[in-house]
């Protein structure tokens, strides 16, 4: 009876794409689109309530939480402005 060996490649964790902001308040923000800077994105991010509704409007942004399929993403925000600025929020890594 032949023996078959299976080799498994290590699973890769999806890396955020965009401008990586310095960690702040336990979060890591990645600017993914538009004309927004890290300080401004952080000022909107702190207004999101992780235990609140899935979709939260923080003008001009609509922010929504991730799920198991998008982990480690905590939430992302998309602006209703002409440039459709976007940023994603992840847990800060030590």
Short mmCIF file of N, CA and C in Angstrom, two decimals:
data_model
loop_
_atom_site.label_atom_id
_atom_site.label_comp_id
_atom_site.label_asym_id
_atom_site.label_seq_id
_atom_site.Cartn_x
_atom_site.Cartn_y
_atom_site.Cartn_z
N UNK A 1 0.84 -1.17 0.00
CA UNK A 1 0.00 0.00 0.00
C UNK A 1 0.89 1.24 0.00
N UNK A 2 0.73 2.12 -0.99
CA UNK A 2 1.60 3.30 -1.05
C UNK A 2 1.27 4.30 0.06
N UNK A 3 2.30 4.97 0.52
CA UNK A 3 2.14 6.02 1.53
C UNK A 3 2.23 7.36 0.81
N UNK A 4 1.25 8.20 1.06
CA UNK A 4 1.23 9.53 0.43
C UNK A 4 1.46 10.57 1.51
N UNK A 5 2.41 11.42 1.29
CA UNK A 5 2.69 12.50 2.24
C UNK A 5 2.17 13.82 1.66
N UNK A 6 1.50 14.55 2.49
CA UNK A 6 0.99 15.85 2.06
C UNK A 6 1.78 16.95 2.76
N UNK A 7 2.21 17.89 2.00
CA UNK A 7 2.91 19.04 2.57
C UNK A 7 1.96 20.23 2.56
N UNK A 8 1.86 20.87 3.68
CA UNK A 8 0.98 22.04 3.77
C UNK A 8 1.83 23.29 3.88
N UNK A 9 1.51 24.25 3.06
CA UNK A 9 2.19 25.54 3.14
C UNK A 9 1.60 26.30 4.31
N UNK A 10 2.41 27.10 4.98
CA UNK A 10 1.87 27.88 6.09
C UNK A 10 0.81 28.85 5.57
N UNK A 11 -0.23 29.02 6.35
CA UNK A 11 -1.29 29.96 5.98
C UNK A 11 -0.78 31.38 6.12
N UNK A 12 -1.08 32.19 5.15
CA UNK A 12 -0.65 33.59 5.19
C UNK A 12 -1.79 34.45 5.70
N UNK A 13 -1.43 35.43 6.50
CA UNK A 13 -2.41 36.40 6.98
C UNK A 13 -2.42 37.56 6.01
N UNK A 14 -3.59 37.99 5.62
CA UNK A 14 -3.70 39.10 4.67
C UNK A 14 -3.10 40.35 5.29
N UNK A 15 -2.27 41.00 4.54
CA UNK A 15 -1.64 42.23 5.00
C UNK A 15 -2.41 43.42 4.46
N UNK A 16 -2.65 44.44 5.31
CA UNK A 16 -3.36 45.61 4.83
C UNK A 16 -2.55 46.33 3.75
N UNK A 17 -3.25 46.85 2.75
CA UNK A 17 -2.61 47.57 1.65
C UNK A 17 -2.99 49.03 1.76
N UNK A 18 -1.99 49.91 1.69
CA UNK A 18 -2.24 51.35 1.78
C UNK A 18 -1.20 52.00 2.66
N UNK A 19 -1.48 53.25 3.04
CA UNK A 19 -0.56 53.99 3.91
C UNK A 19 -0.77 53.55 5.35
N UNK A 20 0.25 52.94 5.93
CA UNK A 20 0.19 52.46 7.31
C UNK A 20 0.46 53.62 8.26
N UNK A 21 -0.46 53.87 9.17
CA UNK A 21 -0.29 54.92 10.18
C UNK A 21 0.37 54.33 11.42
N UNK A 22 1.05 55.16 12.21
CA UNK A 22 1.63 54.66 13.46
C UNK A 22 0.52 54.18 14.40
N UNK A 23 0.75 53.12 15.16
CA UNK A 23 -0.27 52.65 16.11
C UNK A 23 -0.64 53.75 17.10
N UNK A 24 -1.93 53.76 17.46
CA UNK A 24 -2.42 54.79 18.39
C UNK A 24 -3.64 54.23 19.12
N UNK A 25 -3.66 54.39 20.43
CA UNK A 25 -4.79 53.95 21.26
C UNK A 25 -5.16 52.48 21.04
N UNK A 26 -4.17 51.64 20.77
CA UNK A 26 -4.42 50.21 20.58
C UNK A 26 -4.88 49.82 19.20
N UNK A 27 -4.91 50.80 18.28
CA UNK A 27 -5.36 50.54 16.91
C UNK A 27 -4.26 50.84 15.91
N UNK A 28 -4.34 50.19 14.78
CA UNK A 28 -3.46 50.47 13.65
C UNK A 28 -4.37 50.83 12.48
N UNK A 29 -4.18 52.03 11.93
CA UNK A 29 -5.03 52.52 10.84
C UNK A 29 -4.25 52.46 9.54
N UNK A 30 -4.94 52.04 8.49
CA UNK A 30 -4.37 52.00 7.15
C UNK A 30 -5.26 52.84 6.24
N UNK A 31 -4.68 53.88 5.63
CA UNK A 31 -5.41 54.71 4.67
C UNK A 31 -5.44 53.93 3.37
N UNK A 32 -6.63 53.61 2.87
CA UNK A 32 -6.73 52.78 1.68
C UNK A 32 -7.14 53.55 0.43
N UNK A 33 -7.68 54.76 0.58
CA UNK A 33 -8.08 55.56 -0.59
C UNK A 33 -8.36 56.99 -0.17
N UNK A 34 -8.24 57.89 -1.13
CA UNK A 34 -8.64 59.27 -0.91
C UNK A 34 -7.58 60.15 -0.29
N UNK A 35 -8.02 61.34 0.06
CA UNK A 35 -7.13 62.37 0.57
C UNK A 35 -7.40 62.58 2.06
N UNK A 36 -6.89 61.68 2.88
CA UNK A 36 -7.05 61.79 4.32
C UNK A 36 -5.72 61.41 4.95
N UNK A 37 -5.39 62.09 6.05
CA UNK A 37 -4.13 61.79 6.73
C UNK A 37 -4.39 60.95 7.97
N UNK A 38 -3.33 60.47 8.56
CA UNK A 38 -3.44 59.56 9.70
C UNK A 38 -4.10 60.21 10.91
N UNK A 39 -3.77 61.47 11.19
CA UNK A 39 -4.34 62.16 12.35
C UNK A 39 -5.84 62.32 12.19
N UNK A 40 -6.27 62.72 10.99
CA UNK A 40 -7.70 62.91 10.73
C UNK A 40 -8.43 61.57 10.80
N UNK A 41 -7.86 60.54 10.19
CA UNK A 41 -8.49 59.21 10.24
C UNK A 41 -8.64 58.75 11.69
N UNK A 42 -7.62 58.97 12.50
CA UNK A 42 -7.67 58.56 13.91
C UNK A 42 -8.77 59.32 14.65
N UNK A 43 -8.97 60.59 14.30
CA UNK A 43 -10.01 61.37 14.99
C UNK A 43 -11.41 60.84 14.67
N UNK A 44 -11.60 60.28 13.49
CA UNK A 44 -12.88 59.64 13.16
C UNK A 44 -12.96 58.25 13.78
N UNK A 45 -11.86 57.52 13.76
CA UNK A 45 -11.85 56.14 14.26
C UNK A 45 -12.24 56.07 15.74
N UNK A 46 -11.81 57.03 16.55
CA UNK A 46 -12.14 56.98 17.98
C UNK A 46 -13.62 57.20 18.24
N UNK A 47 -14.35 57.69 17.24
CA UNK A 47 -15.79 57.91 17.41
C UNK A 47 -16.61 56.65 17.13
N UNK A 48 -15.97 55.63 16.55
CA UNK A 48 -16.67 54.38 16.26
C UNK A 48 -16.81 53.57 17.54
N UNK A 49 -17.99 53.01 17.78
CA UNK A 49 -18.24 52.21 18.98
C UNK A 49 -18.27 50.73 18.60
N UNK A 50 -17.20 49.99 18.91
CA UNK A 50 -17.11 48.58 18.51
C UNK A 50 -18.28 47.72 19.01
N UNK A 51 -18.88 48.07 20.12
CA UNK A 51 -20.01 47.30 20.65
C UNK A 51 -21.35 47.84 20.16
N UNK A 52 -21.31 48.86 19.31
CA UNK A 52 -22.54 49.47 18.80
C UNK A 52 -23.05 48.79 17.54
N UNK A 53 -23.85 49.52 16.79
CA UNK A 53 -24.41 49.01 15.54
C UNK A 53 -23.31 48.66 14.55
N UNK A 54 -23.58 47.70 13.66
CA UNK A 54 -22.59 47.30 12.65
C UNK A 54 -22.25 48.49 11.76
N UNK A 55 -23.26 49.24 11.29
CA UNK A 55 -23.05 50.41 10.45
C UNK A 55 -23.26 51.65 11.30
N UNK A 56 -22.26 52.53 11.32
CA UNK A 56 -22.35 53.76 12.08
C UNK A 56 -21.95 54.93 11.19
N UNK A 57 -22.77 55.98 11.20
CA UNK A 57 -22.50 57.17 10.41
C UNK A 57 -21.77 58.17 11.29
N UNK A 58 -20.56 58.51 10.87
CA UNK A 58 -19.73 59.52 11.52
C UNK A 58 -19.37 60.49 10.40
N UNK A 59 -20.27 61.47 10.13
CA UNK A 59 -20.14 62.31 8.92
C UNK A 59 -18.72 62.83 8.71
N UNK A 60 -18.21 62.75 7.48
CA UNK A 60 -18.84 62.27 6.26
C UNK A 60 -18.66 60.77 6.02
N UNK A 61 -18.25 60.03 7.04
CA UNK A 61 -17.95 58.60 6.89
C UNK A 61 -19.11 57.70 7.31
N UNK A 62 -19.21 56.57 6.65
CA UNK A 62 -20.02 55.46 7.13
C UNK A 62 -19.01 54.37 7.47
N UNK A 63 -19.05 53.94 8.72
CA UNK A 63 -18.10 52.94 9.19
C UNK A 63 -18.85 51.65 9.49
N UNK A 64 -18.19 50.54 9.24
CA UNK A 64 -18.83 49.25 9.50
C UNK A 64 -17.80 48.23 9.94
N UNK A 65 -18.27 47.32 10.79
CA UNK A 65 -17.36 46.35 11.39
C UNK A 65 -17.06 45.21 10.44
N UNK A 66 -15.93 44.58 10.72
CA UNK A 66 -15.54 43.39 9.97
C UNK A 66 -16.20 42.16 10.58
N UNK A 67 -15.89 41.01 10.02
CA UNK A 67 -16.40 39.75 10.55
C UNK A 67 -15.27 38.72 10.50
N UNK A 68 -15.58 37.49 10.79
CA UNK A 68 -14.54 36.45 10.82
C UNK A 68 -13.81 36.34 9.49
N UNK A 69 -14.50 36.59 8.39
CA UNK A 69 -13.88 36.48 7.06
C UNK A 69 -12.90 37.61 6.79
N UNK A 70 -13.05 38.75 7.48
CA UNK A 70 -12.17 39.89 7.23
C UNK A 70 -11.16 40.10 8.36
N UNK A 71 -11.14 39.21 9.34
CA UNK A 71 -10.21 39.34 10.46
C UNK A 71 -8.78 39.39 9.93
N UNK A 72 -7.92 40.19 10.49
CA UNK A 72 -8.04 40.90 11.75
C UNK A 72 -8.67 42.29 11.64
N UNK A 73 -9.25 42.64 10.50
CA UNK A 73 -9.92 43.94 10.35
C UNK A 73 -10.97 44.11 11.43
N UNK A 74 -10.91 45.24 12.15
CA UNK A 74 -11.93 45.54 13.15
C UNK A 74 -13.10 46.27 12.51
N UNK A 75 -12.79 47.36 11.77
CA UNK A 75 -13.82 48.09 11.05
C UNK A 75 -13.16 48.95 9.99
N UNK A 76 -13.97 49.40 9.04
CA UNK A 76 -13.48 50.30 8.00
C UNK A 76 -14.48 51.42 7.80
N UNK A 77 -13.99 52.53 7.29
CA UNK A 77 -14.82 53.71 7.09
C UNK A 77 -14.64 54.22 5.67
N UNK A 78 -15.77 54.62 5.05
CA UNK A 78 -15.77 55.13 3.68
C UNK A 78 -16.51 56.47 3.70
N UNK A 79 -15.89 57.50 3.11
CA UNK A 79 -16.49 58.83 3.10
C UNK A 79 -17.44 59.00 1.93
N UNK A 80 -18.46 59.80 2.16
CA UNK A 80 -19.41 60.14 1.10
C UNK A 80 -18.99 61.46 0.44
N UNK A 81 -17.69 61.61 0.24
CA UNK A 81 -17.14 62.81 -0.39
C UNK A 81 -16.70 62.48 -1.81
N UNK A 82 -16.33 63.50 -2.54
CA UNK A 82 -15.93 63.31 -3.95
C UNK A 82 -14.78 62.32 -4.11
N UNK A 83 -13.82 62.36 -3.18
CA UNK A 83 -12.65 61.46 -3.31
C UNK A 83 -12.87 60.10 -2.64
N UNK A 84 -14.01 59.92 -1.97
CA UNK A 84 -14.34 58.63 -1.32
C UNK A 84 -13.20 58.11 -0.46
N UNK A 85 -12.69 58.99 0.42
CA UNK A 85 -11.62 58.57 1.33
C UNK A 85 -12.04 57.33 2.10
N UNK A 86 -11.07 56.46 2.33
CA UNK A 86 -11.33 55.22 3.06
C UNK A 86 -10.16 54.91 3.98
N UNK A 87 -10.49 54.33 5.12
CA UNK A 87 -9.43 53.80 5.98
C UNK A 87 -9.95 52.55 6.67
N UNK A 88 -9.01 51.70 7.04
CA UNK A 88 -9.32 50.45 7.72
C UNK A 88 -8.62 50.46 9.08
N UNK A 89 -9.25 49.84 10.06
CA UNK A 89 -8.72 49.84 11.42
C UNK A 89 -8.50 48.39 11.86
N UNK A 90 -7.29 48.14 12.33
CA UNK A 90 -6.87 46.82 12.80
C UNK A 90 -6.38 46.95 14.24
N UNK A 91 -6.31 45.85 14.97
CA UNK A 91 -5.68 45.93 16.29
C UNK A 91 -4.19 46.21 16.12
N UNK A 92 -3.65 47.04 16.98
CA UNK A 92 -2.22 47.33 16.92
C UNK A 92 -1.46 46.08 17.33
N UNK A 93 -0.38 45.82 16.63
CA UNK A 93 0.45 44.67 16.98
C UNK A 93 1.63 45.17 17.79
N UNK A 94 1.97 44.45 18.85
CA UNK A 94 3.07 44.90 19.72
C UNK A 94 4.42 44.86 19.05
#
